[in-house]
mmCIF file of C-alpha atoms in Angstrom:
data_model
loop_
_atom_site.group_PDB
_atom_site.id
_atom_site.type_symbol
_atom_site.label_atom_id
_atom_site.label_comp_id
_atom_site.label_asym_id
_atom_site.label_seq_id
_atom_site.Cartn_x
_atom_site.Cartn_y
_atom_site.Cartn_z
ATOM 1 C CA MET A 1 133.445 185.442 337.184
ATOM 2 C CA GLY A 2 134.632 181.645 336.449
ATOM 3 C CA THR A 3 137.673 179.526 337.270
ATOM 4 C CA LYS A 4 140.832 180.540 336.861
ATOM 5 C CA ARG A 5 142.359 178.408 333.933
ATOM 6 C CA LEU A 6 145.331 176.237 335.563
ATOM 7 C CA HIS A 7 147.919 176.033 333.168
ATOM 8 C CA LEU A 8 149.826 172.947 335.170
ATOM 9 C CA ILE A 9 146.213 171.141 334.178
ATOM 10 C CA ASP A 10 147.048 172.311 330.633
ATOM 11 C CA ALA A 11 150.263 170.889 330.363
ATOM 12 C CA ILE A 12 149.661 167.479 331.865
ATOM 13 C CA ARG A 13 146.404 166.922 330.217
ATOM 14 C CA GLY A 14 149.186 167.681 326.427
ATOM 15 C CA LEU A 15 151.095 164.917 328.505
ATOM 16 C CA SER A 16 149.100 162.969 328.622
ATOM 17 C CA LEU A 17 147.372 162.445 325.627
ATOM 18 C CA PHE A 18 151.227 161.803 323.488
ATOM 19 C CA GLY A 19 151.127 159.271 326.386
ATOM 20 C CA ILE A 20 147.717 157.955 325.395
ATOM 21 C CA LEU A 21 148.950 158.450 321.633
ATOM 22 C CA ALA A 22 151.769 156.264 322.126
ATOM 23 C CA ALA A 23 149.979 153.849 323.614
ATOM 24 C CA ASN A 24 146.980 153.821 320.821
ATOM 25 C CA MET A 25 148.841 153.503 317.702
ATOM 26 C CA LEU A 26 150.015 149.718 319.387
ATOM 27 C CA ILE A 27 146.362 149.602 318.404
ATOM 28 C CA PHE A 28 145.927 151.159 315.326
ATOM 29 C CA GLN A 29 148.916 149.638 313.492
ATOM 30 C CA TYR A 30 148.147 145.391 315.343
ATOM 31 C CA GLY A 31 144.198 145.799 316.227
ATOM 32 C CA PHE A 32 142.475 145.855 319.338
ATOM 33 C CA TYR A 33 143.481 142.145 320.600
ATOM 34 C CA GLY A 34 146.490 142.298 318.249
ATOM 35 C CA LYS A 35 148.849 144.250 319.995
ATOM 36 C CA ASP A 36 149.145 141.698 322.447
ATOM 37 C CA GLU A 37 149.122 138.879 319.836
ATOM 38 C CA MET A 38 152.983 139.342 318.052
ATOM 39 C CA GLU A 39 153.859 136.563 316.573
ATOM 40 C CA PHE A 40 151.052 137.132 313.995
ATOM 41 C CA PHE A 41 153.150 140.112 312.847
ATOM 42 C CA GLU A 42 157.144 139.820 311.100
ATOM 43 C CA VAL A 43 158.575 141.374 315.158
ATOM 44 C CA SER A 44 161.771 141.993 314.752
ATOM 45 C CA ARG A 45 163.708 140.912 318.303
ATOM 46 C CA GLY A 46 164.263 143.971 318.795
ATOM 47 C CA GLU A 47 160.912 145.866 318.521
ATOM 48 C CA THR A 48 159.966 142.480 320.617
ATOM 49 C CA TYR A 49 162.046 143.844 323.928
ATOM 50 C CA PHE A 50 161.161 147.787 322.577
ATOM 51 C CA HIS A 51 157.324 146.226 322.705
ATOM 52 C CA THR A 52 158.061 145.114 326.297
ATOM 53 C CA PHE A 53 160.136 148.420 327.233
ATOM 54 C CA LEU A 54 156.360 150.401 325.690
ATOM 55 C CA GLN A 55 154.175 147.547 327.695
ATOM 56 C CA ILE A 56 155.888 148.273 331.032
ATOM 57 C CA THR A 57 156.231 152.510 330.856
ATOM 58 C CA VAL A 58 154.067 153.123 328.582
ATOM 59 C CA GLU A 59 150.307 151.420 328.748
ATOM 60 C CA GLY A 60 148.105 151.513 331.431
ATOM 61 C CA SER A 61 149.774 154.787 333.151
ATOM 62 C CA PHE A 62 148.665 157.622 330.790
ATOM 63 C CA MET A 63 145.004 156.908 330.641
ATOM 64 C CA PRO A 64 144.739 156.799 334.171
ATOM 65 C CA ILE A 65 146.264 160.500 334.381
ATOM 66 C CA PHE A 66 143.444 161.268 331.582
ATOM 67 C CA ALA A 67 140.683 159.696 333.806
ATOM 68 C CA PHE A 68 142.811 161.953 336.629
ATOM 69 C CA LEU A 69 141.896 165.960 335.280
ATOM 70 C CA PHE A 70 138.587 164.422 334.165
ATOM 71 C CA GLY A 71 137.727 164.310 337.623
ATOM 72 C CA PHE A 72 139.752 167.198 338.533
ATOM 73 C CA GLY A 73 138.081 169.319 335.604
ATOM 74 C CA MET A 74 134.598 168.072 337.646
ATOM 75 C CA VAL A 75 134.839 169.961 339.644
ATOM 76 C CA LYS A 76 136.226 172.692 338.476
ATOM 77 C CA MET A 77 133.097 172.796 336.764
ATOM 78 C CA VAL A 78 130.926 172.558 339.617
ATOM 79 C CA GLU A 79 132.719 175.365 340.993
ATOM 80 C CA ASN A 80 132.372 177.602 338.273
ATOM 81 C CA LEU A 81 128.271 176.561 337.455
ATOM 82 C CA GLN A 82 128.044 177.437 341.514
ATOM 83 C CA GLU A 83 128.942 181.016 341.195
ATOM 84 C CA LEU A 84 127.100 181.230 338.226
ATOM 85 C CA ASN A 85 123.998 179.925 340.592
ATOM 86 C CA LEU A 86 123.081 177.354 337.736
ATOM 87 C CA GLY A 87 122.061 174.306 338.064
ATOM 88 C CA VAL A 88 124.940 172.019 338.970
ATOM 89 C CA LYS A 89 123.878 168.238 337.964
ATOM 90 C CA ARG A 90 121.631 168.841 335.644
ATOM 91 C CA THR A 91 124.076 171.442 333.117
ATOM 92 C CA ALA A 92 127.230 168.246 333.726
ATOM 93 C CA ALA A 93 124.724 165.307 332.599
ATOM 94 C CA ARG A 94 124.893 167.058 329.749
ATOM 95 C CA ARG A 95 128.055 167.613 329.063
ATOM 96 C CA PHE A 96 128.225 163.809 329.540
ATOM 97 C CA VAL A 97 125.927 163.105 327.881
ATOM 98 C CA PHE A 98 127.190 164.844 324.960
ATOM 99 C CA LEU A 99 130.168 162.751 325.604
ATOM 100 C CA ILE A 100 128.580 159.541 325.328
ATOM 101 C CA VAL A 101 126.598 160.712 321.921
ATOM 102 C CA LEU A 102 130.740 161.474 320.427
ATOM 103 C CA GLY A 103 131.827 158.435 321.792
ATOM 104 C CA LEU A 104 128.851 156.484 320.330
ATOM 105 C CA LEU A 105 129.882 157.642 317.144
ATOM 106 C CA HIS A 106 133.903 157.522 317.305
ATOM 107 C CA SER A 107 133.715 153.337 317.990
ATOM 108 C CA VAL A 108 130.891 153.243 315.605
ATOM 109 C CA PHE A 109 132.100 155.119 312.617
ATOM 110 C CA LEU A 110 135.855 155.557 313.708
ATOM 111 C CA TRP A 111 137.504 153.334 315.687
ATOM 112 C CA GLU A 112 136.668 151.089 318.339
ATOM 113 C CA GLY A 113 139.227 152.189 321.182
ATOM 114 C CA ASP A 114 137.051 154.890 322.483
ATOM 115 C CA ILE A 115 136.832 156.366 325.590
ATOM 116 C CA LEU A 116 134.635 159.295 325.345
ATOM 117 C CA LEU A 117 131.586 156.694 325.685
ATOM 118 C CA GLY A 118 133.315 154.970 328.842
ATOM 119 C CA TYR A 119 133.934 158.834 330.194
ATOM 120 C CA GLY A 120 130.660 160.106 329.304
ATOM 121 C CA ILE A 121 128.584 157.144 331.731
ATOM 122 C CA THR A 122 131.448 157.253 334.559
ATOM 123 C CA GLY A 123 130.673 161.223 334.511
ATOM 124 C CA LEU A 124 127.119 160.217 335.167
ATOM 125 C CA PHE A 125 127.839 157.527 338.041
ATOM 126 C CA LEU A 126 130.096 160.633 339.412
ATOM 127 C CA LEU A 127 127.742 162.448 340.127
ATOM 128 C CA PHE A 128 126.355 160.537 343.112
ATOM 129 C CA PHE A 129 129.654 161.800 344.289
ATOM 130 C CA LEU A 130 129.630 165.608 344.043
ATOM 131 C CA LYS A 131 128.819 166.460 347.552
ATOM 132 C CA ARG A 132 130.889 164.568 349.261
ATOM 133 C CA LYS A 133 133.561 165.275 351.381
ATOM 134 C CA ALA A 134 138.109 165.010 350.380
ATOM 135 C CA LYS A 135 138.630 162.385 352.620
ATOM 136 C CA THR A 136 135.128 159.608 351.422
ATOM 137 C CA LEU A 137 136.370 160.425 347.735
ATOM 138 C CA LEU A 138 139.716 159.308 349.040
ATOM 139 C CA ILE A 139 138.540 156.509 350.890
ATOM 140 C CA TRP A 140 136.089 155.728 348.201
ATOM 141 C CA THR A 141 139.647 155.266 345.628
ATOM 142 C CA VAL A 142 141.902 153.474 347.584
ATOM 143 C CA ILE A 143 138.641 150.745 348.657
ATOM 144 C CA LEU A 144 137.926 150.543 344.594
ATOM 145 C CA PHE A 145 141.393 150.110 343.771
ATOM 146 C CA GLY A 146 142.143 147.529 345.849
ATOM 147 C CA ALA A 147 139.034 145.550 344.259
ATOM 148 C CA THR A 148 140.689 146.410 340.806
ATOM 149 C CA VAL A 149 143.687 144.765 342.046
ATOM 150 C CA LEU A 150 141.993 141.583 343.279
ATOM 151 C CA LEU A 151 140.159 141.216 340.234
ATOM 152 C CA GLY A 152 143.343 141.381 338.245
ATOM 153 C CA TYR A 153 145.075 137.898 340.720
ATOM 154 C CA GLY A 154 144.985 135.250 338.545
ATOM 155 C CA GLY A 155 145.633 137.149 335.523
ATOM 156 C CA SER A 156 149.407 136.110 334.198
ATOM 157 C CA VAL A 157 151.250 136.895 331.108
ATOM 158 C CA ASP A 158 151.184 132.761 330.541
ATOM 159 C CA ASP A 159 147.543 133.226 330.828
ATOM 160 C CA TYR A 160 147.607 135.479 327.469
ATOM 161 C CA ALA A 161 149.685 133.172 325.379
ATOM 162 C CA GLN A 162 147.074 130.109 326.467
ATOM 163 C CA ASP A 163 144.378 132.141 324.776
ATOM 164 C CA ASP A 164 145.950 132.681 321.343
ATOM 165 C CA SER A 165 144.286 129.764 319.722
ATOM 166 C CA SER A 166 140.764 131.395 320.495
ATOM 167 C CA LEU A 167 141.663 134.520 318.866
ATOM 168 C CA SER A 168 143.769 133.130 316.183
ATOM 169 C CA GLN A 169 141.078 133.790 313.442
ATOM 170 C CA TYR A 170 139.637 137.050 314.806
ATOM 171 C CA VAL A 171 143.319 138.745 314.097
ATOM 172 C CA THR A 172 143.874 137.331 311.217
ATOM 173 C CA LYS A 173 141.061 138.292 309.186
ATOM 174 C CA THR A 174 141.399 141.835 311.216
ATOM 175 C CA ASN A 175 144.670 141.732 310.012
ATOM 176 C CA MET A 176 143.782 141.113 306.331
ATOM 177 C CA VAL A 177 140.362 143.368 306.235
ATOM 178 C CA TYR A 178 142.569 146.315 308.088
ATOM 179 C CA GLY A 179 144.768 146.739 305.613
ATOM 180 C CA GLU A 180 143.299 145.562 302.226
ATOM 181 C CA GLY A 181 139.047 146.344 302.379
ATOM 182 C CA SER A 182 137.516 149.260 302.359
ATOM 183 C CA TYR A 183 135.941 151.677 304.987
ATOM 184 C CA LEU A 184 132.824 149.734 304.576
ATOM 185 C CA ASP A 185 134.402 146.877 305.233
ATOM 186 C CA ILE A 186 136.016 147.539 308.139
ATOM 187 C CA LEU A 187 133.018 149.171 309.629
ATOM 188 C CA GLN A 188 131.139 145.790 308.798
ATOM 189 C CA HIS A 189 133.799 143.795 310.777
ATOM 190 C CA ARG A 190 133.954 145.986 313.584
ATOM 191 C CA MET A 191 130.444 145.847 313.837
ATOM 192 C CA ASN A 192 129.861 141.938 313.555
ATOM 193 C CA GLU A 193 132.930 140.698 315.035
ATOM 194 C CA ASP A 194 133.320 140.059 318.170
ATOM 195 C CA PRO A 195 136.654 137.291 319.662
ATOM 196 C CA MET A 196 134.221 137.744 323.314
ATOM 197 C CA LEU A 197 131.933 135.659 321.512
ATOM 198 C CA ASP A 198 133.474 133.440 320.343
ATOM 199 C CA LEU A 199 135.203 133.196 323.755
ATOM 200 C CA GLY A 200 131.939 131.576 324.817
ATOM 201 C CA VAL A 201 131.519 134.922 326.763
ATOM 202 C CA PRO A 202 127.156 135.749 326.420
ATOM 203 C CA GLU A 203 126.019 138.165 324.507
ATOM 204 C CA GLY A 204 123.779 139.927 326.524
ATOM 205 C CA LEU A 205 126.444 139.982 329.354
ATOM 206 C CA ILE A 206 128.649 141.993 327.889
ATOM 207 C CA PRO A 207 127.258 144.671 328.385
ATOM 208 C CA VAL A 208 126.751 144.218 331.948
ATOM 209 C CA VAL A 209 130.212 143.401 332.621
ATOM 210 C CA ALA A 210 131.328 146.366 330.923
ATOM 211 C CA LEU A 211 129.018 148.801 333.187
ATOM 212 C CA PHE A 212 130.132 146.928 336.548
ATOM 213 C CA ALA A 213 133.976 147.476 334.770
ATOM 214 C CA LEU A 214 133.212 151.156 334.652
ATOM 215 C CA PHE A 215 132.261 151.378 337.876
ATOM 216 C CA ILE A 216 135.407 149.564 339.664
ATOM 217 C CA GLY A 217 137.665 151.772 337.616
ATOM 218 C CA ILE A 218 136.322 154.793 338.676
ATOM 219 C CA PHE A 219 138.860 155.199 340.972
ATOM 220 C CA PRO A 220 141.394 157.644 339.223
ATOM 221 C CA PHE A 221 138.608 159.632 338.318
ATOM 222 C CA LEU A 222 137.467 160.184 342.548
ATOM 223 C CA PHE A 223 141.145 160.513 342.880
ATOM 224 C CA GLY A 224 140.732 163.765 340.358
ATOM 225 C CA MET A 225 138.008 164.234 342.410
ATOM 226 C CA TYR A 226 140.092 164.443 345.640
ATOM 227 C CA GLY A 227 142.649 166.137 343.998
ATOM 228 C CA ALA A 228 140.713 169.244 343.295
ATOM 229 C CA LYS A 229 138.874 169.454 346.849
ATOM 230 C CA ARG A 230 142.287 169.448 347.876
ATOM 231 C CA GLY A 231 143.691 172.341 346.338
ATOM 232 C CA TRP A 232 146.387 170.537 344.048
ATOM 233 C CA PHE A 233 147.947 171.918 341.529
ATOM 234 C CA THR A 234 146.874 175.996 342.402
ATOM 235 C CA SER A 235 149.728 177.327 343.582
ATOM 236 C CA PRO A 236 152.920 175.328 341.991
ATOM 237 C CA GLU A 237 155.621 176.886 343.286
ATOM 238 C CA GLN A 238 153.705 175.979 347.142
ATOM 239 C CA GLU A 239 153.111 172.169 346.716
ATOM 240 C CA LYS A 240 156.726 171.052 345.383
ATOM 241 C CA LYS A 241 157.410 168.971 349.019
ATOM 242 C CA LEU A 242 154.006 166.867 348.022
ATOM 243 C CA TYR A 243 155.420 166.503 343.907
ATOM 244 C CA THR A 244 158.729 165.029 345.278
ATOM 245 C CA LYS A 245 157.380 163.078 347.642
ATOM 246 C CA GLY A 246 155.447 161.599 345.003
ATOM 247 C CA LEU A 247 157.861 160.866 343.284
ATOM 248 C CA VAL A 248 158.495 157.505 345.065
ATOM 249 C CA LEU A 249 155.769 156.114 342.942
ATOM 250 C CA LEU A 250 157.596 156.040 339.264
ATOM 251 C CA PRO A 251 160.911 154.218 340.230
ATOM 252 C CA PHE A 252 157.728 152.177 342.602
ATOM 253 C CA GLY A 253 155.283 151.505 340.064
ATOM 254 C CA LEU A 254 158.457 150.984 336.887
ATOM 255 C CA MET A 255 159.225 147.526 339.338
ATOM 256 C CA CYS A 256 155.775 145.934 339.825
ATOM 257 C CA LYS A 257 155.041 146.134 335.878
ATOM 258 C CA SER A 258 158.300 144.808 334.772
ATOM 259 C CA ALA A 259 157.535 142.321 337.597
ATOM 260 C CA TYR A 260 154.277 141.135 336.192
ATOM 261 C CA PHE A 261 156.836 139.616 332.890
ATOM 262 C CA LEU A 262 159.294 137.861 335.358
ATOM 263 C CA MET A 263 156.852 135.952 337.430
ATOM 264 C CA GLY A 264 155.450 134.357 334.435
ATOM 265 C CA SER A 265 152.167 132.352 335.614
ATOM 266 C CA HIS A 266 152.394 133.757 338.954
ATOM 267 C CA PRO A 267 148.895 134.147 339.928
ATOM 268 C CA LEU A 268 149.521 137.608 341.811
ATOM 269 C CA SER A 269 151.007 138.726 338.435
ATOM 270 C CA GLY A 270 147.977 140.266 336.766
ATOM 271 C CA ALA A 271 147.436 142.510 340.466
ATOM 272 C CA ILE A 272 151.042 143.658 340.499
ATOM 273 C CA PHE A 273 150.688 144.953 337.426
ATOM 274 C CA ILE A 274 147.089 146.325 337.199
ATOM 275 C CA ALA A 275 149.119 148.243 341.220
ATOM 276 C CA GLY A 276 152.070 149.506 339.219
ATOM 277 C CA SER A 277 150.130 150.900 336.599
ATOM 278 C CA MET A 278 148.496 153.004 338.952
ATOM 279 C CA PHE A 279 151.824 153.959 341.133
ATOM 280 C CA LEU A 280 153.042 154.677 338.094
ATOM 281 C CA ALA A 281 150.902 157.055 336.351
ATOM 282 C CA ALA A 282 150.369 159.170 339.575
ATOM 283 C CA GLY A 283 154.604 159.245 339.683
ATOM 284 C CA TYR A 284 154.300 160.600 336.215
ATOM 285 C CA LEU A 285 151.528 162.816 337.347
ATOM 286 C CA PHE A 286 153.782 164.381 340.300
ATOM 287 C CA LEU A 287 157.499 164.483 337.675
ATOM 288 C CA PHE A 288 155.644 166.427 335.300
ATOM 289 C CA ALA A 289 154.848 168.655 338.435
ATOM 290 C CA TYR A 290 157.928 168.410 340.101
ATOM 291 C CA PHE A 291 159.718 169.753 336.406
ATOM 292 C CA TYR A 292 156.758 172.447 336.370
ATOM 293 C CA THR A 293 158.474 173.728 339.172
ATOM 294 C CA ALA A 294 161.762 173.324 338.724
ATOM 295 C CA VAL A 295 162.763 174.018 335.052
ATOM 296 C CA ARG A 296 162.379 177.308 334.629
ATOM 297 C CA ASN A 297 161.225 176.922 331.277
ATOM 298 C CA PRO A 298 158.133 178.395 330.504
ATOM 299 C CA SER A 299 157.977 177.827 326.665
ATOM 300 C CA PHE A 300 158.502 173.837 326.903
ATOM 301 C CA PHE A 301 155.059 173.467 329.114
ATOM 302 C CA GLY A 302 153.488 175.765 327.245
ATOM 303 C CA PHE A 303 153.973 172.667 323.894
ATOM 304 C CA PHE A 304 152.104 170.221 326.321
ATOM 305 C CA GLY A 305 149.622 173.305 326.940
ATOM 306 C CA TYR A 306 148.530 173.706 324.042
ATOM 307 C CA VAL A 307 147.810 170.117 322.948
ATOM 308 C CA GLY A 308 145.317 170.477 326.047
ATOM 309 C CA ARG A 309 143.808 173.061 325.696
ATOM 310 C CA LEU A 310 142.650 171.538 322.249
ATOM 311 C CA SER A 311 142.699 167.764 324.261
ATOM 312 C CA LEU A 312 138.829 166.747 322.674
ATOM 313 C CA THR A 313 139.696 167.872 319.030
ATOM 314 C CA ASN A 314 143.145 166.205 319.043
ATOM 315 C CA TYR A 315 142.076 162.957 320.468
ATOM 316 C CA ILE A 316 139.242 162.976 318.134
ATOM 317 C CA ALA A 317 142.545 163.951 315.357
ATOM 318 C CA GLN A 318 144.810 161.321 316.283
ATOM 319 C CA THR A 319 141.918 158.753 315.373
ATOM 320 C CA ILE A 320 141.677 160.194 312.749
ATOM 321 C CA ILE A 321 145.125 160.319 310.839
ATOM 322 C CA CYS A 322 146.277 157.580 312.366
ATOM 323 C CA THR A 323 143.485 155.092 310.619
ATOM 324 C CA THR A 324 144.067 156.977 307.362
ATOM 325 C CA ILE A 325 147.631 156.116 307.446
ATOM 326 C CA PHE A 326 146.830 152.077 308.918
ATOM 327 C CA TYR A 327 143.797 151.458 307.301
ATOM 328 C CA GLY A 328 142.786 150.027 303.211
ATOM 329 C CA TYR A 329 140.653 152.753 302.670
ATOM 330 C CA GLY A 330 144.143 154.672 303.372
ATOM 331 C CA LEU A 331 147.920 153.719 302.946
ATOM 332 C CA GLY A 332 147.092 150.616 304.142
ATOM 333 C CA LEU A 333 150.406 150.300 306.620
ATOM 334 C CA PHE A 334 148.216 147.891 308.868
ATOM 335 C CA GLY A 335 150.477 145.676 311.140
ATOM 336 C CA GLU A 336 153.447 146.231 308.469
ATOM 337 C CA LEU A 337 155.197 149.843 310.147
ATOM 338 C CA GLY A 338 156.357 148.763 312.874
ATOM 339 C CA ILE A 339 156.627 149.206 316.641
ATOM 340 C CA VAL A 340 159.663 151.052 316.269
ATOM 341 C CA TYR A 341 158.191 153.366 313.248
ATOM 342 C CA GLY A 342 154.969 153.066 315.115
ATOM 343 C CA PHE A 343 156.303 155.173 317.990
ATOM 344 C CA LEU A 344 158.305 157.774 315.935
ATOM 345 C CA LEU A 345 155.379 158.424 314.332
ATOM 346 C CA THR A 346 153.613 159.209 317.448
ATOM 347 C CA ILE A 347 156.521 162.003 317.611
ATOM 348 C CA VAL A 348 155.922 163.004 314.346
ATOM 349 C CA VAL A 349 151.921 163.869 315.034
ATOM 350 C CA TYR A 350 152.017 165.132 318.590
ATOM 351 C CA TYR A 351 154.655 167.161 316.882
ATOM 352 C CA GLY A 352 152.588 168.473 314.363
ATOM 353 C CA GLN A 353 149.380 168.754 316.922
ATOM 354 C CA VAL A 354 151.801 171.066 318.912
ATOM 355 C CA HIS A 355 152.059 173.252 316.350
ATOM 356 C CA PHE A 356 149.023 173.020 314.747
ATOM 357 C CA SER A 357 147.007 173.927 318.440
ATOM 358 C CA LYS A 358 149.519 176.881 319.198
ATOM 359 C CA TRP A 359 148.003 178.549 315.818
ATOM 360 C CA TYR A 360 144.484 178.053 316.156
ATOM 361 C CA LEU A 361 144.496 179.289 319.952
ATOM 362 C CA LYS A 362 146.542 182.375 317.816
ATOM 363 C CA HIS A 363 142.929 182.842 315.488
ATOM 364 C CA PHE A 364 140.755 180.970 318.147
ATOM 365 C CA ARG A 365 139.524 180.832 322.184
ATOM 366 C CA THR A 366 138.276 177.135 321.869
ATOM 367 C CA GLY A 367 138.649 173.966 319.642
ATOM 368 C CA PRO A 368 135.618 173.087 317.459
ATOM 369 C CA LEU A 369 134.735 170.172 319.660
ATOM 370 C CA GLU A 370 135.080 172.252 322.527
ATOM 371 C CA ARG A 371 133.001 174.554 321.474
ATOM 372 C CA ALA A 372 130.781 171.503 320.248
ATOM 373 C CA ALA A 373 130.721 170.518 323.721
ATOM 374 C CA ARG A 374 130.088 174.276 325.422
ATOM 375 C CA ILE A 375 127.273 174.112 323.254
ATOM 376 C CA ALA A 376 125.199 171.456 324.046
ATOM 377 C CA THR A 377 126.593 171.705 328.239
ATOM 378 C CA TYR A 378 125.174 175.306 327.822
ATOM 379 C CA LEU A 379 122.305 175.466 324.942
ATOM 380 C CA THR A 380 123.819 178.683 323.430
ATOM 381 C CA LEU A 381 125.064 178.776 320.232
ATOM 382 C CA SER A 382 126.919 180.887 321.829
ATOM 383 C CA GLY A 383 128.714 178.712 324.276
ATOM 384 C CA ARG A 384 128.719 180.822 327.031
ATOM 385 C CA PRO A 385 126.423 180.292 330.125
ATOM 386 C CA LYS A 386 123.231 182.603 329.538
ATOM 387 C CA LYS A 387 123.739 183.411 333.566
ATOM 388 C CA LYS A 388 127.162 185.241 333.320
ATOM 389 C CA ARG A 389 126.227 186.747 330.503
ATOM 390 C CA GLU A 390 123.263 188.300 331.683
ATOM 391 C CA LEU A 391 125.937 189.072 334.820
ATOM 392 C CA GLU A 392 128.401 190.923 332.423
ATOM 393 C CA GLY A 393 125.179 192.857 331.036
ATOM 394 C CA LYS A 394 124.115 194.069 334.630
ATOM 395 C CA LYS A 395 127.805 195.061 335.350
ATOM 396 C CA ALA A 396 128.618 197.074 332.116
ATOM 397 C CA ALA A 397 124.697 199.259 332.226
ATOM 398 C CA SER A 398 125.665 199.994 336.097
#
């Protein structure tokens, strides 16, 4: 009983965690807003170019892959629950409530760049799409993708430069507090300081805007649900044509994101950047799947798979490791390491996670946070569905 584990999906999830770490490394060492305000830091011209390179190739193009996999995994979880004759919506809802709680703890006590809270809330939205056909999911994906791109109209690279004065005080204070402050200093700053309020956004409107953004931004999750219902990535060898066709999105996405930095104040530049980020994410997805079928080296993809199987644990571990390195209560390297060395640190941390995950999975079946999620989902200390144990008991008795 149960859904067969898809090793390609594990590997893609592991790959997306590398890209997410590379993008988050800029936030860990420069702050959520400071990463786009490099003039507040001592950055060489070469590092400025490398920063732009990361913005084009990494930022905004790996998180959608993770979102795709979340939607994909949701459909597979539902299929498994239906096999076990368990209540689908209430069981899935418990998983999402767990993510919301974990995300709140993560964002309050560790780091403001958390995605788990948003994923948990998005999961509750997605419950309304569970019974929709693949075609309907695709239509909603296209509609919401188009709406998101339209919202980017009017945004440009020059707009960020115009907003520097309103953010300068916040970024300057963040640099001092995060680099030199204690854990309590950083916690207080994270909870009480918000540049959005300084920009004139009413405090009561921020949660409304956040929920609206979550709903509009669910299209990569819906696309993942569409892919799962179409059976993508279940038979890689038979899907080479699909992966090959998807490769065209790779150069198209890179061109769109590059155009953002060349178009300056053109009102279309923001919309093109958003579209390019999504096209590039899909291109990476199909490129990795293509190499999975073309390169006869299972051990190489297994490295990513180890990390992917412990994705929740590794994601939180990345926060603990990097905040300890950059924040004042640790090594205090906030804003000092540099963009290039930060990327090298990304490789080192990820490499360590590969080997830790490989070692861990030799001794345990699931990661600690993955197990906690299963306990919360199935309400059993073993983390296994009650129905599944009953069925296995009846089978053994017969």
